[in-house]
Amino acid sequence: MSSAPEIQALAEAPGYHARRTLPLRVEAMRQLRRRRTLLMGGVLAALPFILIIAFAIGGTPGGGDGGGGSRINLMDVATESAANFAATCLFVSAGFLLVVPVALFCGDTVASEASWSSLRYLLAAPVPRSRLLWSKLVVALGFSLAAMVLLPLVALGAGAAAYGWGPLKLPTGGALASSDTVPRLALVVAFVFVSQLVTAGLAFWLSTKTDAPLGAVGGAVGLTIVGNVLDAVTALGDWREFLPAHWQFAWADALQPDLEWGGMAKGAAVSVTYALILFALAFRGFSRKDIVS
């Protein structure tokens, strides 16, 4: 990598602007062309069709289980309308499946450059370290959001073809008007994205600490699973409210006749707080890191 005087000389060259290095559109196109991006998009797009086939083969959703949990109630009304089907797809995937693309896009972004031995060449361009991290983080979060939007969009289209368009029928009785279903589902997607910022922060921070992309992605997924396990330990009592996993299904309040903001507000506050700390650690550590790969 170039020495400090050489980088300083390049930085003072006519026409050089740090903000123009590594444009977002260039980084986005690089990530879009990658095989793992296309594979993850294909998996998320295929899930609604897999569920439709499963419902067609198995009969009435939820009919074979005699329990009374919220998941069973949601499954009972999964085929009532396209909106119900989209809500069910979000429910069955929010706990784990949607964690994977967030960890993948945010954990692979910096570590993959190091594993390819291209990170030092990017920095010698010269691309300021903060600019490099900022570009990669924005693009990674953008792809994570796109993954979360893709699933309900495909589910709405497939559900409309399979079950028709109509109001979102609530498991507890009643229904949301058709005009309210799309805004409510958009609110659900927004909350799921915010709740996954903790996973994004973990993956991005780990990505700046290791040259192994799989380690960053797997570490973020593993720590997210640990959070879910801890939330299941009822002996922790009120301490569980400080766990992001405790609020991951607070979006169910958005699918009630009277919109409830309490749980979602608390969950968003916890998630954003952890994420900001992790992002700050990533930027601080990377600014002092000796880049040798």
mmCIF file of C-alpha atoms in Angstrom:
data_model
loop_
_atom_site.group_PDB
_atom_site.id
_atom_site.type_symbol
_atom_site.label_atom_id
_atom_site.label_comp_id
_atom_site.label_asym_id
_atom_site.label_seq_id
_atom_site.Cartn_x
_atom_site.Cartn_y
_atom_site.Cartn_z
ATOM 1 C CA MET A 1 0.000 0.000 0.000
ATOM 2 C CA SER A 2 1.180 3.510 -0.746
ATOM 3 C CA SER A 3 2.958 5.453 1.951
ATOM 4 C CA ALA A 4 1.358 8.391 3.732
ATOM 5 C CA PRO A 5 3.231 11.060 1.682
ATOM 6 C CA GLU A 6 2.181 9.391 -1.588
ATOM 7 C CA ILE A 7 -1.448 9.229 -0.486
ATOM 8 C CA GLN A 8 -1.295 12.852 0.620
ATOM 9 C CA ALA A 9 0.097 13.849 -2.781
ATOM 10 C CA LEU A 10 -2.701 11.991 -4.569
ATOM 11 C CA ALA A 11 -5.282 13.548 -2.285
ATOM 12 C CA GLU A 12 -4.004 17.008 -3.258
ATOM 13 C CA ALA A 13 -4.108 16.226 -6.986
ATOM 14 C CA PRO A 14 -6.396 18.399 -9.123
ATOM 15 C CA GLY A 15 -9.929 17.020 -9.381
ATOM 16 C CA TYR A 16 -9.556 14.596 -6.476
ATOM 17 C CA HIS A 17 -12.469 14.489 -4.048
ATOM 18 C CA ALA A 18 -12.740 11.841 -1.356
ATOM 19 C CA ARG A 19 -16.511 11.729 -1.772
ATOM 20 C CA ARG A 20 -16.154 10.673 -5.394
ATOM 21 C CA THR A 21 -14.113 7.580 -4.572
ATOM 22 C CA LEU A 22 -15.901 4.228 -4.588
ATOM 23 C CA PRO A 23 -19.318 5.607 -5.681
ATOM 24 C CA LEU A 24 -22.358 3.863 -4.278
ATOM 25 C CA ARG A 25 -23.562 2.844 -7.742
ATOM 26 C CA VAL A 26 -20.224 1.129 -8.459
ATOM 27 C CA GLU A 27 -20.294 -0.771 -5.173
ATOM 28 C CA ALA A 28 -23.953 -1.666 -5.683
ATOM 29 C CA MET A 29 -23.306 -3.103 -9.141
ATOM 30 C CA ARG A 30 -20.355 -5.105 -7.813
ATOM 31 C CA GLN A 31 -22.521 -6.640 -5.094
ATOM 32 C CA LEU A 32 -25.492 -7.194 -7.410
ATOM 33 C CA ARG A 33 -23.438 -9.277 -9.832
ATOM 34 C CA ARG A 34 -22.178 -11.596 -7.123
ATOM 35 C CA ARG A 35 -23.511 -15.147 -7.100
ATOM 36 C CA ARG A 36 -24.506 -15.082 -3.432
ATOM 37 C CA THR A 37 -26.739 -12.054 -4.073
ATOM 38 C CA LEU A 38 -28.590 -13.788 -6.886
ATOM 39 C CA LEU A 39 -28.847 -17.013 -4.882
ATOM 40 C CA MET A 40 -30.301 -15.262 -1.844
ATOM 41 C CA GLY A 41 -32.802 -13.401 -4.010
ATOM 42 C CA GLY A 42 -33.855 -16.672 -5.596
ATOM 43 C CA VAL A 43 -34.368 -18.358 -2.219
ATOM 44 C CA LEU A 44 -36.544 -15.514 -0.898
ATOM 45 C CA ALA A 45 -38.563 -15.341 -4.110
ATOM 46 C CA ALA A 46 -39.126 -19.106 -4.065
ATOM 47 C CA LEU A 47 -40.391 -19.286 -0.465
ATOM 48 C CA PRO A 48 -43.984 -18.101 -1.174
ATOM 49 C CA PHE A 49 -44.383 -20.650 -3.949
ATOM 50 C CA ILE A 50 -43.036 -23.408 -1.696
ATOM 51 C CA LEU A 51 -45.609 -22.477 0.950
ATOM 52 C CA ILE A 52 -48.424 -22.421 -1.614
ATOM 53 C CA ILE A 53 -47.461 -25.919 -2.738
ATOM 54 C CA ALA A 54 -47.239 -27.080 0.881
ATOM 55 C CA PHE A 55 -50.709 -25.688 1.640
ATOM 56 C CA ALA A 56 -52.117 -27.336 -1.492
ATOM 57 C CA ILE A 57 -50.661 -30.704 -0.513
ATOM 58 C CA GLY A 58 -51.326 -30.516 3.215
ATOM 59 C CA GLY A 59 -54.804 -29.036 3.143
ATOM 60 C CA THR A 60 -56.016 -26.327 5.534
ATOM 61 C CA PRO A 61 -53.035 -24.495 7.042
ATOM 62 C CA GLY A 62 -52.635 -25.114 10.755
ATOM 63 C CA GLY A 63 -55.391 -27.666 10.786
ATOM 64 C CA GLY A 64 -53.172 -30.483 11.938
ATOM 65 C CA ASP A 65 -51.924 -28.855 15.115
ATOM 66 C CA GLY A 66 -54.098 -28.543 18.142
ATOM 67 C CA GLY A 67 -52.122 -25.822 19.881
ATOM 68 C CA GLY A 68 -53.271 -22.290 20.402
ATOM 69 C CA GLY A 69 -50.166 -20.182 19.869
ATOM 70 C CA SER A 70 -49.970 -17.090 17.719
ATOM 71 C CA ARG A 71 -48.163 -18.926 14.961
ATOM 72 C CA ILE A 72 -50.973 -21.456 14.647
ATOM 73 C CA ASN A 73 -53.577 -18.695 14.502
ATOM 74 C CA LEU A 74 -51.673 -16.935 11.742
ATOM 75 C CA MET A 75 -51.361 -20.175 9.811
ATOM 76 C CA ASP A 76 -55.092 -20.770 10.192
ATOM 77 C CA VAL A 77 -55.861 -17.635 8.160
ATOM 78 C CA ALA A 78 -52.866 -17.841 5.806
ATOM 79 C CA THR A 79 -54.956 -18.659 2.732
ATOM 80 C CA GLU A 80 -57.781 -16.190 3.352
ATOM 81 C CA SER A 81 -56.263 -13.509 1.098
ATOM 82 C CA ALA A 82 -53.034 -12.328 -0.480
ATOM 83 C CA ALA A 83 -52.448 -10.024 2.501
ATOM 84 C CA ASN A 84 -52.856 -12.882 4.959
ATOM 85 C CA PHE A 85 -50.468 -14.998 2.933
ATOM 86 C CA ALA A 86 -47.852 -12.219 2.847
ATOM 87 C CA ALA A 87 -48.143 -11.707 6.605
ATOM 88 C CA THR A 88 -47.676 -15.440 7.168
ATOM 89 C CA CYS A 89 -44.586 -15.502 4.941
ATOM 90 C CA LEU A 90 -43.093 -12.688 6.993
ATOM 91 C CA PHE A 91 -43.910 -14.459 10.236
ATOM 92 C CA VAL A 92 -42.335 -17.785 9.321
ATOM 93 C CA SER A 93 -39.194 -16.109 7.949
ATOM 94 C CA ALA A 94 -38.577 -13.193 10.339
ATOM 95 C CA GLY A 95 -37.095 -15.362 13.073
ATOM 96 C CA PHE A 96 -34.257 -16.824 11.017
ATOM 97 C CA LEU A 97 -34.511 -16.718 7.230
ATOM 98 C CA LEU A 98 -34.420 -12.922 7.021
ATOM 99 C CA VAL A 99 -31.459 -12.891 9.400
ATOM 100 C CA VAL A 100 -29.324 -14.690 6.815
ATOM 101 C CA PRO A 101 -29.336 -12.055 4.029
ATOM 102 C CA VAL A 102 -28.619 -9.279 6.533
ATOM 103 C CA ALA A 103 -25.663 -11.191 7.977
ATOM 104 C CA LEU A 104 -24.516 -12.169 4.490
ATOM 105 C CA PHE A 105 -24.623 -8.718 2.912
ATOM 106 C CA CYS A 106 -23.135 -6.914 5.931
ATOM 107 C CA GLY A 107 -20.662 -9.574 7.033
ATOM 108 C CA ASP A 108 -19.249 -10.418 3.630
ATOM 109 C CA THR A 109 -18.686 -6.882 2.399
ATOM 110 C CA VAL A 110 -15.310 -5.934 3.969
ATOM 111 C CA ALA A 111 -13.993 -9.387 4.847
ATOM 112 C CA SER A 112 -14.402 -10.581 1.254
ATOM 113 C CA GLU A 113 -12.140 -7.755 0.015
ATOM 114 C CA ALA A 114 -9.530 -8.821 2.547
ATOM 115 C CA SER A 115 -9.815 -12.474 1.543
ATOM 116 C CA TRP A 116 -9.310 -11.498 -2.116
ATOM 117 C CA SER A 117 -6.269 -9.354 -1.130
ATOM 118 C CA SER A 118 -7.936 -6.370 -2.815
ATOM 119 C CA LEU A 119 -8.631 -4.294 0.295
ATOM 120 C CA ARG A 120 -5.204 -2.670 0.421
ATOM 121 C CA TYR A 121 -5.424 -1.742 -3.256
ATOM 122 C CA LEU A 122 -8.755 -0.009 -2.684
ATOM 123 C CA LEU A 123 -7.248 1.989 0.142
ATOM 124 C CA ALA A 124 -4.218 2.871 -1.996
ATOM 125 C CA ALA A 125 -6.435 4.331 -4.755
ATOM 126 C CA PRO A 126 -6.662 6.369 -2.439
ATOM 127 C CA VAL A 127 -10.087 5.645 -0.966
ATOM 128 C CA PRO A 128 -10.348 7.007 2.601
ATOM 129 C CA ARG A 129 -11.107 4.279 5.096
ATOM 130 C CA SER A 130 -14.234 6.003 6.371
ATOM 131 C CA ARG A 131 -15.468 6.440 2.792
ATOM 132 C CA LEU A 132 -14.837 2.774 1.997
ATOM 133 C CA LEU A 133 -16.732 1.599 5.075
ATOM 134 C CA TRP A 134 -19.549 4.077 4.523
ATOM 135 C CA SER A 135 -20.068 3.008 0.892
ATOM 136 C CA LYS A 136 -20.024 -0.662 1.755
ATOM 137 C CA LEU A 137 -22.337 -0.242 4.748
ATOM 138 C CA VAL A 138 -24.932 1.787 2.839
ATOM 139 C CA VAL A 139 -24.978 -0.715 -0.025
ATOM 140 C CA ALA A 140 -25.139 -3.687 2.373
ATOM 141 C CA LEU A 141 -28.080 -2.168 4.247
ATOM 142 C CA GLY A 142 -29.750 -1.338 0.947
ATOM 143 C CA PHE A 143 -29.515 -4.931 -0.232
ATOM 144 C CA SER A 144 -30.741 -6.146 3.164
ATOM 145 C CA LEU A 145 -33.799 -3.916 2.877
ATOM 146 C CA ALA A 146 -34.360 -5.062 -0.707
ATOM 147 C CA ALA A 147 -34.355 -8.682 0.483
ATOM 148 C CA MET A 148 -37.022 -7.893 3.074
ATOM 149 C CA VAL A 149 -39.155 -6.054 0.531
ATOM 150 C CA LEU A 150 -38.780 -8.788 -2.082
ATOM 151 C CA LEU A 151 -40.354 -11.499 0.079
ATOM 152 C CA PRO A 152 -43.712 -9.795 0.815
ATOM 153 C CA LEU A 153 -43.946 -8.398 -2.730
ATOM 154 C CA VAL A 154 -43.609 -11.861 -4.241
ATOM 155 C CA ALA A 155 -45.943 -13.241 -1.558
ATOM 156 C CA LEU A 156 -48.597 -10.620 -2.389
ATOM 157 C CA GLY A 157 -48.406 -11.431 -6.098
ATOM 158 C CA ALA A 158 -48.400 -15.198 -5.612
ATOM 159 C CA GLY A 159 -51.075 -14.971 -2.923
ATOM 160 C CA ALA A 160 -53.332 -12.835 -5.117
ATOM 161 C CA ALA A 161 -53.078 -15.442 -7.872
ATOM 162 C CA ALA A 162 -53.672 -18.366 -5.516
ATOM 163 C CA TYR A 163 -56.118 -16.959 -2.967
ATOM 164 C CA GLY A 164 -57.409 -13.686 -4.384
ATOM 165 C CA TRP A 165 -57.171 -10.128 -3.116
ATOM 166 C CA GLY A 166 -59.134 -9.102 -0.073
ATOM 167 C CA PRO A 167 -58.982 -7.665 3.432
ATOM 168 C CA LEU A 168 -56.475 -8.972 5.920
ATOM 169 C CA LYS A 169 -58.467 -11.220 8.250
ATOM 170 C CA LEU A 170 -57.199 -11.161 11.810
ATOM 171 C CA PRO A 171 -56.647 -14.382 13.795
ATOM 172 C CA THR A 172 -58.563 -12.876 16.721
ATOM 173 C CA GLY A 173 -61.557 -11.948 14.570
ATOM 174 C CA GLY A 174 -62.413 -9.017 12.378
ATOM 175 C CA ALA A 175 -60.390 -7.739 9.465
ATOM 176 C CA LEU A 176 -58.377 -4.813 8.182
ATOM 177 C CA ALA A 177 -59.797 -3.015 5.174
ATOM 178 C CA SER A 178 -58.109 -3.699 1.867
ATOM 179 C CA SER A 179 -56.941 -0.077 1.724
ATOM 180 C CA ASP A 180 -55.128 -0.518 5.058
ATOM 181 C CA THR A 181 -53.382 -3.811 4.351
ATOM 182 C CA VAL A 182 -50.514 -2.547 2.193
ATOM 183 C CA PRO A 183 -49.574 0.337 4.559
ATOM 184 C CA ARG A 184 -49.702 -2.028 7.539
ATOM 185 C CA LEU A 185 -47.542 -4.612 5.763
ATOM 186 C CA ALA A 186 -45.104 -1.840 4.819
ATOM 187 C CA LEU A 187 -44.922 -0.906 8.494
ATOM 188 C CA VAL A 188 -44.215 -4.543 9.351
ATOM 189 C CA VAL A 189 -41.360 -4.682 6.827
ATOM 190 C CA ALA A 190 -39.939 -1.421 8.176
ATOM 191 C CA PHE A 191 -39.946 -2.743 11.732
ATOM 192 C CA VAL A 192 -38.401 -6.075 10.718
ATOM 193 C CA PHE A 193 -35.622 -4.154 8.969
ATOM 194 C CA VAL A 194 -34.979 -1.968 12.016
ATOM 195 C CA SER A 195 -35.003 -4.996 14.320
ATOM 196 C CA GLN A 196 -32.365 -6.661 12.132
ATOM 197 C CA LEU A 197 -29.985 -3.706 12.433
ATOM 198 C CA VAL A 198 -28.390 -5.467 15.398
ATOM 199 C CA THR A 199 -27.477 -8.419 13.188
ATOM 200 C CA ALA A 200 -26.231 -5.956 10.565
ATOM 201 C CA GLY A 201 -24.069 -4.233 13.157
ATOM 202 C CA LEU A 202 -22.634 -7.494 14.444
ATOM 203 C CA ALA A 203 -21.866 -8.747 10.939
ATOM 204 C CA PHE A 204 -20.310 -5.472 9.805
ATOM 205 C CA TRP A 205 -18.157 -5.144 12.913
ATOM 206 C CA LEU A 206 -16.951 -8.742 12.596
ATOM 207 C CA SER A 207 -16.276 -8.136 8.899
ATOM 208 C CA THR A 208 -13.769 -5.443 9.820
ATOM 209 C CA LYS A 209 -12.063 -7.746 12.331
ATOM 210 C CA THR A 210 -11.466 -10.821 10.189
ATOM 211 C CA ASP A 211 -10.301 -11.811 6.712
ATOM 212 C CA ALA A 212 -12.743 -14.750 6.651
ATOM 213 C CA PRO A 213 -16.192 -13.751 5.303
ATOM 214 C CA LEU A 214 -17.739 -16.994 6.552
ATOM 215 C CA GLY A 215 -16.524 -16.206 10.056
ATOM 216 C CA ALA A 216 -18.178 -12.779 10.037
ATOM 217 C CA VAL A 217 -21.452 -14.085 8.602
ATOM 218 C CA GLY A 218 -21.544 -17.169 10.802
ATOM 219 C CA GLY A 219 -20.579 -15.204 13.882
ATOM 220 C CA ALA A 220 -23.402 -12.719 13.377
ATOM 221 C CA VAL A 221 -25.948 -15.479 12.788
ATOM 222 C CA GLY A 222 -24.652 -17.426 15.784
ATOM 223 C CA LEU A 223 -24.827 -14.447 18.130
ATOM 224 C CA THR A 224 -28.353 -13.683 16.903
ATOM 225 C CA ILE A 225 -29.363 -17.255 17.722
ATOM 226 C CA VAL A 226 -27.798 -16.883 21.175
ATOM 227 C CA GLY A 227 -29.974 -13.805 21.708
ATOM 228 C CA ASN A 228 -33.065 -15.810 20.796
ATOM 229 C CA VAL A 229 -32.057 -18.552 23.228
ATOM 230 C CA LEU A 230 -31.510 -16.067 26.047
ATOM 231 C CA ASP A 231 -34.899 -14.506 25.388
ATOM 232 C CA ALA A 232 -36.456 -17.924 25.965
ATOM 233 C CA VAL A 233 -34.939 -18.063 29.471
ATOM 234 C CA THR A 234 -37.870 -16.715 31.458
ATOM 235 C CA ALA A 235 -35.752 -16.661 34.617
ATOM 236 C CA LEU A 236 -34.100 -13.515 33.265
ATOM 237 C CA GLY A 237 -37.358 -11.668 33.849
ATOM 238 C CA ASP A 238 -37.334 -8.010 32.839
ATOM 239 C CA TRP A 239 -33.726 -8.250 31.693
ATOM 240 C CA ARG A 240 -35.017 -9.847 28.513
ATOM 241 C CA GLU A 241 -36.398 -6.471 27.467
ATOM 242 C CA PHE A 242 -32.809 -5.385 26.779
ATOM 243 C CA LEU A 243 -32.449 -8.179 24.230
ATOM 244 C CA PRO A 244 -33.330 -7.262 20.619
ATOM 245 C CA ALA A 245 -34.750 -10.762 20.158
ATOM 246 C CA HIS A 246 -37.398 -10.024 22.792
ATOM 247 C CA TRP A 247 -39.064 -7.551 20.423
ATOM 248 C CA GLN A 248 -38.584 -9.265 17.070
ATOM 249 C CA PHE A 249 -42.289 -10.112 16.728
ATOM 250 C CA ALA A 250 -43.606 -6.820 18.103
ATOM 251 C CA TRP A 251 -44.699 -6.050 14.545
ATOM 252 C CA ALA A 252 -47.760 -8.221 15.204
ATOM 253 C CA ASP A 253 -49.212 -5.106 16.881
ATOM 254 C CA ALA A 254 -49.368 -3.516 13.428
ATOM 255 C CA LEU A 255 -51.871 -6.161 12.335
ATOM 256 C CA GLN A 256 -54.465 -5.236 14.938
ATOM 257 C CA PRO A 257 -57.575 -3.093 14.337
ATOM 258 C CA ASP A 258 -56.115 -0.430 16.627
ATOM 259 C CA LEU A 259 -52.471 0.121 15.796
ATOM 260 C CA GLU A 260 -50.248 -0.283 18.855
ATOM 261 C CA TRP A 261 -46.860 1.464 18.845
ATOM 262 C CA GLY A 262 -45.520 0.626 22.314
ATOM 263 C CA GLY A 263 -43.764 -2.670 21.610
ATOM 264 C CA MET A 264 -42.429 -1.581 18.236
ATOM 265 C CA ALA A 265 -41.081 1.687 19.659
ATOM 266 C CA LYS A 266 -39.240 -0.133 22.461
ATOM 267 C CA GLY A 267 -37.903 -2.763 20.089
ATOM 268 C CA ALA A 268 -36.718 -0.157 17.588
ATOM 269 C CA ALA A 269 -34.976 1.833 20.337
ATOM 270 C CA VAL A 270 -33.119 -1.240 21.623
ATOM 271 C CA SER A 271 -32.099 -2.355 18.146
ATOM 272 C CA VAL A 272 -30.923 1.070 16.958
ATOM 273 C CA THR A 273 -28.912 1.607 20.155
ATOM 274 C CA TYR A 274 -27.014 -1.661 19.794
ATOM 275 C CA ALA A 275 -26.530 -1.097 16.052
ATOM 276 C CA LEU A 276 -25.072 2.391 16.472
ATOM 277 C CA ILE A 277 -22.588 1.102 19.049
ATOM 278 C CA LEU A 278 -21.518 -1.751 16.773
ATOM 279 C CA PHE A 279 -21.199 0.482 13.713
ATOM 280 C CA ALA A 280 -19.110 2.939 15.744
ATOM 281 C CA LEU A 281 -16.841 0.108 16.893
ATOM 282 C CA ALA A 282 -16.422 -1.019 13.291
ATOM 283 C CA PHE A 283 -15.410 2.446 12.062
ATOM 284 C CA ARG A 284 -13.124 3.073 15.039
ATOM 285 C CA GLY A 285 -11.366 -0.292 14.812
ATOM 286 C CA PHE A 286 -10.952 -0.181 11.043
ATOM 287 C CA SER A 287 -9.461 3.320 11.154
ATOM 288 C CA ARG A 288 -6.606 1.961 13.296
ATOM 289 C CA LYS A 289 -6.251 -1.446 11.702
ATOM 290 C CA ASP A 290 -3.063 -2.426 9.894
ATOM 291 C CA ILE A 291 -4.266 -3.549 6.459
ATOM 292 C CA VAL A 292 -1.986 -6.257 5.091
ATOM 293 C CA SER A 293 -4.360 -8.086 2.736
#
